[in-house]
Amino acid sequence: MPKSSIQFFSEDIPFILKNKGKIRQWLDTTIRHEGKHTGMLNFIFCSDSYLLNINRQYLNHDTYTDIITFDTSEEKKEISGDIFISIERVKENAVKFGVSEFDEVCRIVIHGTLHLIGYKDKSKADKALMTQKEDQYLSARSSV
């Protein structure tokens, strides 16, 4: 089993995530609860334009998005990947949904983690399950 690591980076914008240690613990607990183990997870916080360039280059999509997840897992039970998150989308969504920016960051962080675990959100049914899982794990983060 490879060494586990959950890291947070800021690529082209000034952003510092609060409560990194507690968020790492929350994510690791979530991953274990889903029957997996934590590999190497990198969360990269960036601007809209940075994420748009990634979306164009790797996915051939010319649209803004809040998150792009790249799975680098080498084992079926391991969760590893690079998760790029637009802080500008997070801020806009926080206002739109009437939540704090920190709560929205946590929602998008768990969303990306759930993608790596194997949950999808393309169909209506998949999206409903993804939202249910997000809500479940967000309610479990009371200490974050």
Coordinates of C-alpha atoms in Angstrom, one line a residue:
M1 CA 0.0 0.0 0.0
P2 CA 1.5 3.4 -1.0
K3 CA 2.0 6.2 1.5
S4 CA -1.1 8.3 1.9
S5 CA -1.1 12.0 1.5
I6 CA -3.7 14.7 1.2
Q7 CA -2.2 18.0 0.1
F8 CA -3.7 21.4 -0.7
F9 CA -2.1 23.9 -3.1
S10 CA -3.0 27.3 -4.6
E11 CA -1.9 27.6 -8.2
D12 CA -2.5 31.1 -9.6
I13 CA -4.5 32.9 -6.9
P14 CA -3.9 33.7 -3.3
F15 CA -5.9 31.1 -1.3
I16 CA -5.2 29.5 2.0
L17 CA -7.5 26.7 3.2
K18 CA -8.5 26.8 6.8
N19 CA -8.5 23.7 9.1
K20 CA -6.3 21.6 6.8
G21 CA -5.6 19.0 9.4
K22 CA -9.3 18.5 10.2
I23 CA -10.3 18.4 6.6
R24 CA -7.6 15.7 5.9
Q25 CA -9.0 13.7 8.8
W26 CA -12.6 14.2 7.5
L27 CA -11.6 13.1 4.0
D28 CA -9.7 10.1 5.2
T29 CA -12.6 9.0 7.3
T30 CA -15.0 9.4 4.4
I31 CA -12.7 7.4 2.1
R32 CA -12.4 4.6 4.6
H33 CA -16.2 4.6 5.2
E34 CA -16.6 4.0 1.5
G35 CA -14.3 0.9 1.7
K36 CA -11.3 2.5 0.1
H37 CA -7.9 3.8 1.4
T38 CA -6.3 7.2 0.8
G39 CA -3.4 7.3 -1.7
M40 CA -2.0 10.6 -2.9
L41 CA -4.7 13.3 -3.2
N42 CA -3.8 16.8 -4.4
F43 CA -6.4 19.6 -4.2
I44 CA -5.3 22.5 -6.4
F45 CA -7.2 25.8 -5.9
C46 CA -7.1 28.1 -8.9
S47 CA -8.8 30.8 -10.9
D48 CA -11.6 30.4 -13.5
S49 CA -9.2 31.1 -16.3
Y50 CA -6.7 28.4 -15.1
L51 CA -9.5 25.8 -14.8
L52 CA -11.0 26.8 -18.2
N53 CA -7.6 26.2 -19.8
I54 CA -7.4 22.7 -18.2
N55 CA -11.0 22.1 -19.3
R56 CA -10.1 23.0 -22.9
Q57 CA -6.8 21.2 -23.0
Y58 CA -7.8 17.9 -21.4
L59 CA -11.5 17.5 -21.8
N60 CA -12.2 19.6 -25.0
H61 CA -14.8 21.6 -23.1
D62 CA -15.0 25.4 -23.6
T63 CA -16.9 26.1 -20.5
Y64 CA -16.2 27.3 -17.0
T65 CA -16.6 24.7 -14.2
D66 CA -16.1 24.6 -10.5
I67 CA -14.1 21.3 -10.4
I68 CA -12.1 18.9 -12.6
T69 CA -10.9 15.6 -11.2
F70 CA -8.1 13.5 -12.6
D71 CA -8.0 10.0 -11.2
T72 CA -4.4 8.7 -10.8
S73 CA -5.3 5.6 -8.6
E74 CA -3.2 2.6 -9.3
E75 CA -5.2 0.1 -7.2
K76 CA -8.9 -0.6 -7.1
K77 CA -9.2 0.2 -3.4
E78 CA -6.9 3.3 -3.5
I79 CA -8.1 6.8 -4.0
S80 CA -5.5 9.0 -5.7
G81 CA -5.9 12.0 -7.9
D82 CA -5.5 15.7 -8.7
I83 CA -8.6 17.8 -8.0
F84 CA -8.6 21.3 -9.5
I85 CA -11.1 23.7 -7.9
S86 CA -12.0 27.2 -9.1
I87 CA -12.2 29.5 -6.1
E88 CA -14.1 32.0 -8.2
R89 CA -16.8 29.4 -8.9
V90 CA -16.8 28.4 -5.3
K91 CA -17.4 32.1 -4.2
E92 CA -20.2 32.5 -6.8
N93 CA -21.9 29.2 -5.8
A94 CA -21.7 30.2 -2.1
V95 CA -23.7 33.3 -2.8
K96 CA -26.1 31.5 -5.1
F97 CA -26.8 28.8 -2.5
G98 CA -26.7 31.0 0.5
V99 CA -23.8 29.2 2.3
S100 CA -20.4 30.3 3.5
E101 CA -17.4 30.1 1.2
F102 CA -15.9 27.6 3.6
D103 CA -19.0 25.4 3.5
E104 CA -18.9 25.5 -0.3
V105 CA -15.2 24.7 -0.4
C106 CA -16.0 21.6 1.7
R107 CA -18.9 20.6 -0.6
I108 CA -16.7 20.8 -3.7
V109 CA -13.8 19.0 -2.0
I110 CA -16.1 16.1 -1.0
H111 CA -17.7 16.2 -4.5
G112 CA -14.3 15.6 -6.1
T113 CA -13.4 12.9 -3.6
L114 CA -16.7 11.1 -4.3
H115 CA -15.8 11.2 -8.0
L116 CA -12.5 9.4 -7.3
I117 CA -14.4 6.9 -5.1
G118 CA -16.5 6.1 -8.2
Y119 CA -19.7 8.2 -7.9
K120 CA -20.9 9.9 -11.1
D121 CA -23.2 12.8 -11.7
K122 CA -24.1 12.7 -15.4
S123 CA -27.6 11.1 -15.2
K124 CA -30.4 12.4 -13.0
A125 CA -30.2 9.3 -10.8
D126 CA -26.4 9.5 -10.5
K127 CA -26.7 13.2 -9.6
A128 CA -29.3 12.4 -6.9
L129 CA -27.0 9.8 -5.3
M130 CA -24.0 12.1 -5.5
T131 CA -26.0 14.9 -3.8
Q132 CA -27.2 12.4 -1.1
K133 CA -23.6 11.3 -0.4
E134 CA -22.4 14.9 -0.4
D135 CA -25.0 15.8 2.2
Q136 CA -24.3 12.7 4.3
Y137 CA -20.5 13.4 4.5
L138 CA -21.0 17.2 4.9
S139 CA -23.2 16.5 8.0
A140 CA -20.4 14.2 9.3
R141 CA -17.9 17.0 9.2
S142 CA -19.3 18.8 12.3
S143 CA -15.8 19.1 13.8
V144 CA -14.2 20.7 10.8

